[in-house]
CSV table of C-alpha atoms (C1' of nucleotides) in Angstrom, one decimal:
chain,number,residue,atom,x,y,z
A,13,MET,CA,103.7,105.5,85.7
A,14,ALA,CA,103.7,106.8,82.2
A,15,ALA,CA,107.5,106.2,82.2
A,16,SER,CA,107.9,102.7,80.8
A,17,ILE,CA,105.2,102.4,78.2
A,18,VAL,CA,106.6,101.6,74.8
A,19,GLU,CA,105.0,102.3,71.3
A,20,SER,CA,102.8,99.2,71.3
A,21,GLY,CA,101.2,100.5,74.5
A,22,SER,CA,102.6,97.6,76.5
A,23,ILE,CA,104.7,98.1,79.5
A,24,ASP,CA,108.4,97.1,79.7
A,25,LEU,CA,108.4,94.6,82.5
A,26,SER,CA,112.1,94.9,83.4
A,27,ASN,CA,111.9,98.7,83.5
A,28,ALA,CA,108.7,98.4,85.6
A,29,LEU,CA,110.8,96.5,88.2
A,30,GLU,CA,113.7,98.9,88.0
A,31,ASP,CA,111.3,101.8,88.5
A,32,ARG,CA,110.5,100.3,91.8
A,33,GLY,CA,114.1,100.3,92.9
A,34,LEU,CA,114.5,96.6,92.3
A,35,ARG,CA,117.8,95.2,90.9
A,36,ARG,CA,118.0,93.8,87.4
A,37,THR,CA,119.0,90.2,88.0
A,38,ALA,CA,119.4,87.1,85.9
A,39,ALA,CA,116.4,85.4,87.5
A,40,ARG,CA,114.1,88.4,87.0
A,41,SER,CA,115.1,88.9,83.5
A,42,ALA,CA,114.3,85.3,82.8
A,43,VAL,CA,110.9,85.7,84.2
A,44,THR,CA,110.1,89.0,82.4
A,45,GLY,CA,111.5,87.8,79.2
A,46,ARG,CA,109.4,84.7,79.3
A,47,ILE,CA,106.3,86.6,80.0
A,48,GLU,CA,106.9,89.0,77.2
A,49,GLN,CA,107.3,86.0,74.8
A,50,LEU,CA,103.9,84.7,75.8
A,51,ASN,CA,100.9,86.0,74.0
A,52,ASP,CA,98.3,84.6,76.3
A,53,ALA,CA,97.7,85.0,79.9
A,54,PHE,CA,99.5,82.6,82.1
A,55,THR,CA,99.6,81.1,85.6
A,56,ALA,CA,102.5,81.0,88.1
A,57,GLU,CA,102.8,77.3,87.5
A,58,ASN,CA,103.2,77.9,83.7
A,59,LEU,CA,106.2,80.1,84.3
A,60,CYS,CA,107.8,77.7,86.8
A,61,ARG,CA,107.4,74.9,84.2
A,62,ASP,CA,108.9,77.1,81.5
A,63,LEU,CA,111.8,78.2,83.6
A,64,PRO,CA,113.1,75.2,85.5
A,65,ASP,CA,116.3,77.1,86.4
A,66,VAL,CA,114.4,79.8,88.3
A,67,GLY,CA,113.2,78.9,91.8
A,68,ARG,CA,109.5,78.7,92.3
A,69,ALA,CA,109.7,81.3,95.1
A,70,THR,CA,111.4,83.7,92.8
A,71,VAL,CA,108.8,83.3,90.1
A,72,TYR,CA,106.1,84.1,92.6
A,73,ARG,CA,108.0,87.0,94.1
A,74,THR,CA,108.7,88.5,90.7
A,75,ILE,CA,105.0,88.2,89.7
A,76,ARG,CA,104.0,89.9,92.9
A,77,HIS,CA,106.4,92.8,92.2
A,78,LEU,CA,105.0,93.1,88.7
A,79,VAL,CA,101.4,93.2,89.9
A,80,ASP,CA,102.4,95.8,92.5
A,81,ALA,CA,104.0,97.8,89.8
A,82,GLY,CA,100.9,97.7,87.8
A,83,ALA,CA,102.7,95.9,84.9
A,84,LEU,CA,100.6,92.7,85.3
A,85,CYS,CA,96.9,92.2,85.9
A,86,LYS,CA,95.9,89.4,88.2
A,87,LEU,CA,92.8,87.6,86.8
A,88,PRO,CA,91.1,85.5,89.4
A,89,ILE,CA,89.4,82.9,87.2
A,90,LEU,CA,86.6,81.1,89.0
A,91,ASP,CA,88.4,77.9,89.6
A,92,GLY,CA,92.0,77.0,89.9
A,93,ALA,CA,95.1,79.2,90.0
A,94,PRO,CA,94.8,82.9,89.1
A,95,MET,CA,96.1,84.0,85.7
A,96,TYR,CA,98.1,87.0,84.9
A,97,SER,CA,98.3,89.1,81.8
A,98,ILE,CA,100.5,92.0,80.7
A,99,ALA,CA,98.8,95.4,81.4
A,100,ARG,CA,99.0,96.9,78.0
A,101,VAL,CA,96.9,99.9,78.5
A,102,ASP,CA,96.3,101.9,81.7
A,103,HIS,CA,92.8,100.8,82.4
A,104,HIS,CA,90.9,98.1,80.6
A,105,HIS,CA,88.9,94.9,81.1
A,106,HIS,CA,89.3,91.3,80.0
A,107,THR,CA,87.5,88.9,77.9
A,108,ILE,CA,88.0,85.2,78.9
A,109,CYS,CA,87.1,82.4,76.4
A,110,VAL,CA,85.2,79.8,78.3
A,111,ARG,CA,86.2,77.2,75.7
A,112,CYS,CA,90.0,77.6,75.4
A,113,GLY,CA,90.8,80.0,78.3
A,114,ALA,CA,92.3,82.7,76.0
A,115,VAL,CA,92.4,86.1,77.6
A,116,GLY,CA,91.8,89.3,75.6
A,117,GLU,CA,91.4,92.9,76.6
A,118,PHE,CA,89.2,95.8,75.7
A,119,ARG,CA,88.4,99.3,76.7
A,120,HIS,CA,85.1,101.0,76.5
A,121,SER,CA,84.4,104.5,77.6
A,122,THR,CA,80.8,103.7,78.3
A,123,VAL,CA,81.8,101.3,81.1
A,124,GLU,CA,83.5,104.3,82.9
A,125,ARG,CA,80.4,106.4,82.3
A,126,VAL,CA,78.2,103.8,83.8
A,127,LEU,CA,80.5,103.7,86.8
A,128,ARG,CA,80.0,107.4,87.4
A,129,SER,CA,76.2,107.0,87.2
A,130,LEU,CA,76.4,104.1,89.7
A,131,GLU,CA,78.1,106.4,92.2
A,132,LYS,CA,74.7,107.7,93.3
A,133,GLU,CA,73.3,104.2,94.0
A,134,ILE,CA,76.2,102.9,96.0
A,135,ASP,CA,76.5,103.4,99.7
A,136,GLY,CA,80.1,104.5,99.9
A,137,ASP,CA,83.1,105.8,97.9
A,138,ILE,CA,84.0,103.9,94.7
A,139,VAL,CA,87.7,103.3,94.8
A,140,GLY,CA,88.0,100.8,91.8
A,141,HIS,CA,86.3,98.2,89.7
A,142,ARG,CA,86.8,95.1,87.8
A,143,MET,CA,84.9,93.6,84.9
A,144,GLU,CA,85.3,90.4,83.0
A,145,ILE,CA,83.4,89.3,80.0
A,146,PHE,CA,83.1,85.6,79.3
A,147,ILE,CA,83.0,84.7,75.7
A,148,THR,CA,83.4,81.9,73.2
A,149,CYS,CA,86.2,83.3,71.1
A,150,ARG,CA,86.1,83.3,67.3
A,151,ALA,CA,88.7,80.5,67.1
A,152,CYS,CA,86.6,78.3,69.2
A,153,LEU,CA,83.4,79.1,67.4
A,154,GLY,CA,85.0,77.9,64.3
A,155,ASP,CA,86.6,74.8,65.9
A,156,GLN,CA,84.4,72.1,67.3
A,157,HIS,CA,87.4,70.3,68.7
A,158,ALA,CA,88.8,73.1,70.9
A,159,ILE,CA,89.9,71.8,74.2
A,160,LYS,CA,89.7,73.9,77.4
A,161,LYS,CA,93.3,74.8,78.3
A,162,THR,CA,92.5,75.7,81.9
A,163,SER,CA,90.8,72.5,82.8
A,164,ARG,CA,92.4,70.4,85.5
B,30,MET,CA,71.5,102.0,99.0
B,31,ALA,CA,69.1,101.7,96.1
B,32,ALA,CA,70.0,98.1,95.6
B,33,SER,CA,68.4,96.9,98.9
B,34,ILE,CA,67.1,93.4,98.7
B,35,VAL,CA,63.4,92.5,98.8
B,36,GLU,CA,62.7,89.5,101.0
B,37,SER,CA,60.9,87.6,98.3
B,38,GLY,CA,64.0,88.0,96.1
B,39,SER,CA,66.2,85.7,98.1
B,40,ILE,CA,66.5,82.0,97.3
B,41,ASP,CA,65.7,79.3,99.8
B,42,LEU,CA,68.9,77.3,100.0
B,43,SER,CA,67.4,74.0,101.2
B,44,ASN,CA,64.8,74.1,98.4
B,45,ALA,CA,67.6,74.9,95.9
B,46,LEU,CA,69.3,71.7,96.9
B,47,GLU,CA,66.1,69.7,96.9
B,48,ASP,CA,65.3,71.0,93.4
B,49,ARG,CA,68.5,69.4,92.2
B,50,GLY,CA,67.4,66.0,93.5
B,51,LEU,CA,69.7,66.2,96.6
B,52,ARG,CA,68.5,64.8,99.9
B,53,ARG,CA,67.6,67.0,102.9
B,54,THR,CA,70.2,65.9,105.5
B,55,ALA,CA,71.2,67.2,108.9
B,56,ALA,CA,74.6,68.3,107.7
B,57,ARG,CA,73.2,70.2,104.7
B,58,SER,CA,70.5,71.9,106.8
B,59,ALA,CA,73.2,73.0,109.2
B,60,VAL,CA,75.2,74.5,106.4
B,61,THR,CA,72.3,76.3,104.7
B,62,GLY,CA,70.9,77.4,108.0
B,63,ARG,CA,74.2,79.0,109.0
B,64,ILE,CA,74.6,80.7,105.6
B,65,GLU,CA,71.1,82.1,105.9
B,66,GLN,CA,71.9,83.6,109.4
B,67,LEU,CA,74.9,85.4,108.0
B,68,ASN,CA,74.4,88.8,106.5
B,69,ASP,CA,77.8,89.1,105.1
B,70,ALA,CA,79.6,87.1,102.4
B,71,PHE,CA,81.7,84.3,103.9
B,72,THR,CA,84.4,81.8,103.1
B,73,ALA,CA,84.4,78.1,103.3
B,74,GLU,CA,86.7,78.3,106.3
B,75,ASN,CA,84.2,80.5,108.1
B,76,LEU,CA,81.5,77.9,107.8
B,77,CYS,CA,83.8,75.1,108.9
B,78,ARG,CA,84.8,77.1,112.0
B,79,ASP,CA,81.1,77.9,112.7
B,80,LEU,CA,80.0,74.3,112.2
B,81,PRO,CA,82.6,72.2,113.9
B,82,ASP,CA,80.2,69.1,113.8
B,83,VAL,CA,80.0,69.2,110.0
B,84,GLY,CA,83.0,67.8,108.2
B,85,ARG,CA,85.1,70.1,106.1
B,86,ALA,CA,84.5,68.0,103.0
B,87,THR,CA,80.8,68.2,103.5
B,88,VAL,CA,80.9,72.0,103.8
B,89,TYR,CA,82.9,72.3,100.6
B,90,ARG,CA,80.6,69.8,98.8
B,91,THR,CA,77.5,71.7,100.0
B,92,ILE,CA,78.9,75.1,98.9
B,93,ARG,CA,79.7,73.6,95.5
B,94,HIS,CA,76.1,72.2,95.1
B,95,LEU,CA,74.7,75.7,96.0
B,96,VAL,CA,77.0,77.4,93.5
B,97,ASP,CA,75.9,74.9,90.8
B,98,ALA,CA,72.3,75.6,91.7
B,99,GLY,CA,72.8,79.3,91.3
B,100,ALA,CA,71.8,79.9,94.9
B,101,LEU,CA,75.3,81.2,95.9
B,102,CYS,CA,77.6,83.5,94.0
B,103,LYS,CA,81.3,82.8,94.1
B,104,LEU,CA,83.4,85.9,94.5
B,105,PRO,CA,87.0,85.5,93.7
B,106,ILE,CA,88.5,88.2,95.8
B,107,LEU,CA,92.0,89.2,94.6
B,108,ASP,CA,93.9,87.5,97.5
B,109,GLY,CA,93.1,84.6,99.8
B,110,ALA,CA,90.1,82.2,99.6
B,111,PRO,CA,87.1,83.0,97.5
B,112,MET,CA,84.0,84.4,99.3
B,113,TYR,CA,80.5,83.4,98.7
B,114,SER,CA,77.3,85.3,99.1
B,115,ILE,CA,73.6,84.4,98.7
B,116,ALA,CA,72.2,85.1,95.2
B,117,ARG,CA,69.3,87.2,96.2
B,118,VAL,CA,68.3,88.4,92.7
B,119,ASP,CA,68.8,86.8,89.4
B,120,HIS,CA,71.5,88.8,87.9
B,121,HIS,CA,73.5,91.4,89.8
B,122,HIS,CA,77.0,92.6,90.7
B,123,HIS,CA,78.9,93.1,93.9
B,124,THR,CA,80.5,95.9,95.8
B,125,ILE,CA,83.4,94.9,98.0
B,126,CYS,CA,84.6,97.3,100.7
B,127,VAL,CA,88.4,97.4,100.6
B,128,ARG,CA,88.6,98.4,104.3
B,129,CYS,CA,86.4,95.9,106.0
B,130,GLY,CA,85.7,93.3,103.2
B,131,ALA,CA,81.9,93.7,103.4
B,132,VAL,CA,80.1,92.6,100.3
B,133,GLY,CA,77.0,94.3,99.0
B,134,GLU,CA,75.1,93.9,95.7
B,135,PHE,CA,73.5,96.1,93.2
B,136,ARG,CA,71.8,95.8,89.9
B,137,HIS,CA,71.9,98.4,87.2
B,138,SER,CA,70.2,98.2,83.8
B,139,THR,CA,72.8,100.3,82.2
B,140,VAL,CA,75.4,97.7,82.8
B,141,GLU,CA,73.5,95.3,80.7
B,142,ARG,CA,72.9,97.9,78.0
B,143,VAL,CA,76.6,98.5,77.8
B,144,LEU,CA,77.2,94.8,77.4
B,145,ARG,CA,75.0,94.8,74.4
B,146,SER,CA,76.9,97.7,72.8
B,147,LEU,CA,80.2,95.9,73.5
B,148,GLU,CA,79.1,92.9,71.5
B,149,LYS,CA,80.2,94.7,68.3
B,150,GLU,CA,83.7,95.2,69.6
B,151,ILE,CA,84.3,91.7,70.9
B,152,ASP,CA,85.7,89.0,68.7
B,153,GLY,CA,83.4,86.2,69.7
B,154,ASP,CA,80.1,85.5,71.4
B,155,ILE,CA,79.5,86.9,74.9
B,156,VAL,CA,78.3,84.2,77.2
B,157,GLY,CA,78.5,85.9,80.5
B,158,HIS,CA,80.1,88.7,82.5
B,159,ARG,CA,81.1,89.6,86.0
B,160,MET,CA,81.7,93.0,87.5
B,161,GLU,CA,82.8,94.0,90.9
B,162,ILE,CA,83.0,97.5,92.3
B,163,PHE,CA,85.5,98.2,95.0
B,164,ILE,CA,84.4,100.8,97.6
B,165,THR,CA,85.1,102.2,100.9
B,166,CYS,CA,81.7,101.6,102.6
B,167,ARG,CA,79.8,104.2,104.6
B,168,ALA,CA,80.6,102.4,107.9
B,169,CYS,CA,84.3,102.5,107.1
B,170,LEU,CA,84.2,106.1,105.9
B,171,GLY,CA,82.9,107.1,109.3
B,172,ASP,CA,85.1,104.8,111.3
B,173,GLN,CA,88.9,105.5,111.2
B,174,HIS,CA,89.6,102.4,113.2
B,175,ALA,CA,88.0,99.9,110.9
B,176,ILE,CA,90.1,96.7,110.5
B,177,LYS,CA,90.1,94.8,107.3
B,178,LYS,CA,88.4,91.5,108.0
B,179,THR,CA,89.8,89.7,105.0
B,180,SER,CA,93.4,90.3,105.9
B,181,ARG,CA,95.6,87.4,106.6
C,23,DC,C1',67.6,47.5,102.7
C,24,DT,C1',70.1,50.4,99.5
C,25,DC,C1',72.8,53.7,98.1
C,26,DA,C1',73.4,58.9,98.7
C,27,DG,C1',75.7,61.3,102.0
C,28,DT,C1',79.1,61.8,105.7
C,29,DG,C1',83.4,62.4,108.4
C,30,DC,C1',88.0,61.6,108.6
C,31,DA,C1',92.5,61.6,107.2
C,32,DA,C1',95.4,61.6,103.4
C,33,DA,C1',96.3,63.6,99.0
C,34,DT,C1',96.6,67.4,96.0
C,35,DA,C1',97.2,72.2,94.8
C,36,DT,C1',98.9,76.7,95.5
C,37,DT,C1',101.6,80.1,97.7
C,38,DT,C1',104.7,81.8,101.3
C,39,DT,C1',108.6,81.7,104.4
C,40,DG,C1',113.1,80.6,106.9
C,41,DC,C1',117.6,80.3,105.9
C,42,DA,C1',122.1,79.7,104.2
C,43,DC,C1',124.3,81.0,100.0
C,44,DT,C1',125.2,84.1,95.8
C,45,DA,C1',126.0,88.1,93.2
C,46,DT,C1',124.5,92.9,92.1
C,47,DG,C1',125.6,97.7,92.5
D,12,DC,C1',131.7,94.3,100.4
D,13,DA,C1',127.1,95.1,102.2
D,14,DT,C1',122.9,93.5,101.5
D,15,DA,C1',119.3,92.6,98.0
D,16,DG,C1',118.1,88.6,95.9
D,17,DT,C1',118.2,83.5,95.2
D,18,DG,C1',117.1,78.5,95.5
D,19,DC,C1',115.7,75.0,98.3
D,20,DA,C1',112.8,72.6,101.2
D,21,DA,C1',109.5,73.1,104.8
D,22,DA,C1',105.4,75.3,106.2
D,23,DA,C1',101.1,77.3,105.6
D,24,DT,C1',96.9,77.6,103.3
D,25,DA,C1',93.0,75.9,100.5
D,26,DT,C1',90.5,72.3,98.5
D,27,DT,C1',89.5,67.5,96.9
D,28,DT,C1',89.4,62.6,97.3
D,29,DG,C1',89.3,57.6,98.9
D,30,DC,C1',87.1,54.9,101.9
D,31,DA,C1',84.5,52.7,105.4
D,32,DC,C1',80.6,54.0,108.0
D,33,DT,C1',75.8,56.2,108.7
D,34,DG,C1',71.2,57.3,107.8
D,35,DA,C1',67.3,59.0,104.6
D,36,DG,C1',63.8,57.3,101.9
DNA sequence: CTCAGTGCAAATATTTTGCACTATG
DNA sequence: CATAGTGCAAAATATTTGCACTGAG
């Protein structure tokens, strides 16, 4: 899937869909365009609210295609709807601010090395892993008034 | 599996509730008793089905109390309802078989060490983390006919 | 006796699906 | 112009809440 990675390291969402043999339609462009505008991770509901002219089902269907294509990461936050973020690098992990809900990403070779050493301890074949680090981000550390975006 | 659980390491669920000042009732005992019988991780629906005489709301409320008490871990599987498993050791991580859905747990000091070294790279204060390893478990490796329990 | 806890059913939240219609390739 | 894709509304799924009743302490 090295095909559609642009300079910044982020994946072109429209191309990711096209690579899977999906048509380039107005609704899909609206969804991918909106996602690319967002800096933060987002929920399906976020997109539906931002794109009232795109049917809810189409938003969900497009997100699913993007996750299947590996262009989006699904982040099952502990409560509420899962969030999604653009997969900017091939394999990475996420930081989630527990104050404001901001999602960041990082890569650390040691994590992968640990995985290899775990292989001995685990009773089966490792086929993947997921890791999230919960933080209080710098912005929230400096701001006593931060409000948790993801609360409901 | 090196991460096998010592009996003394598991938390008594009824006591965990009592410690929080909650009453010991028939409904709660039914829920905790059933959870203790189960070896595998389970969903809220599982319990409701197994305990038809306990109201659905009570099952959910009891699970929430147990999670708050730290006696259960909530595992947000990528699709479908979250699963829960007894927190047998203080801090640990989970293995999830992608074939049959079985959940195991392990502890590895290197994981914690990596976390400390990550502290430099991350723009904020680390307040927690979560890690899941996806595997094909030994039983499924030896059984071509394994059916994924968590499918829907 | 008092109020925490319960069961039920309704409400809420999230996601998927059936289907008639639209528009891409 | 064939059929992938769409929007809508209904269904399915998952969880929470309001409320009158029950039972633990």
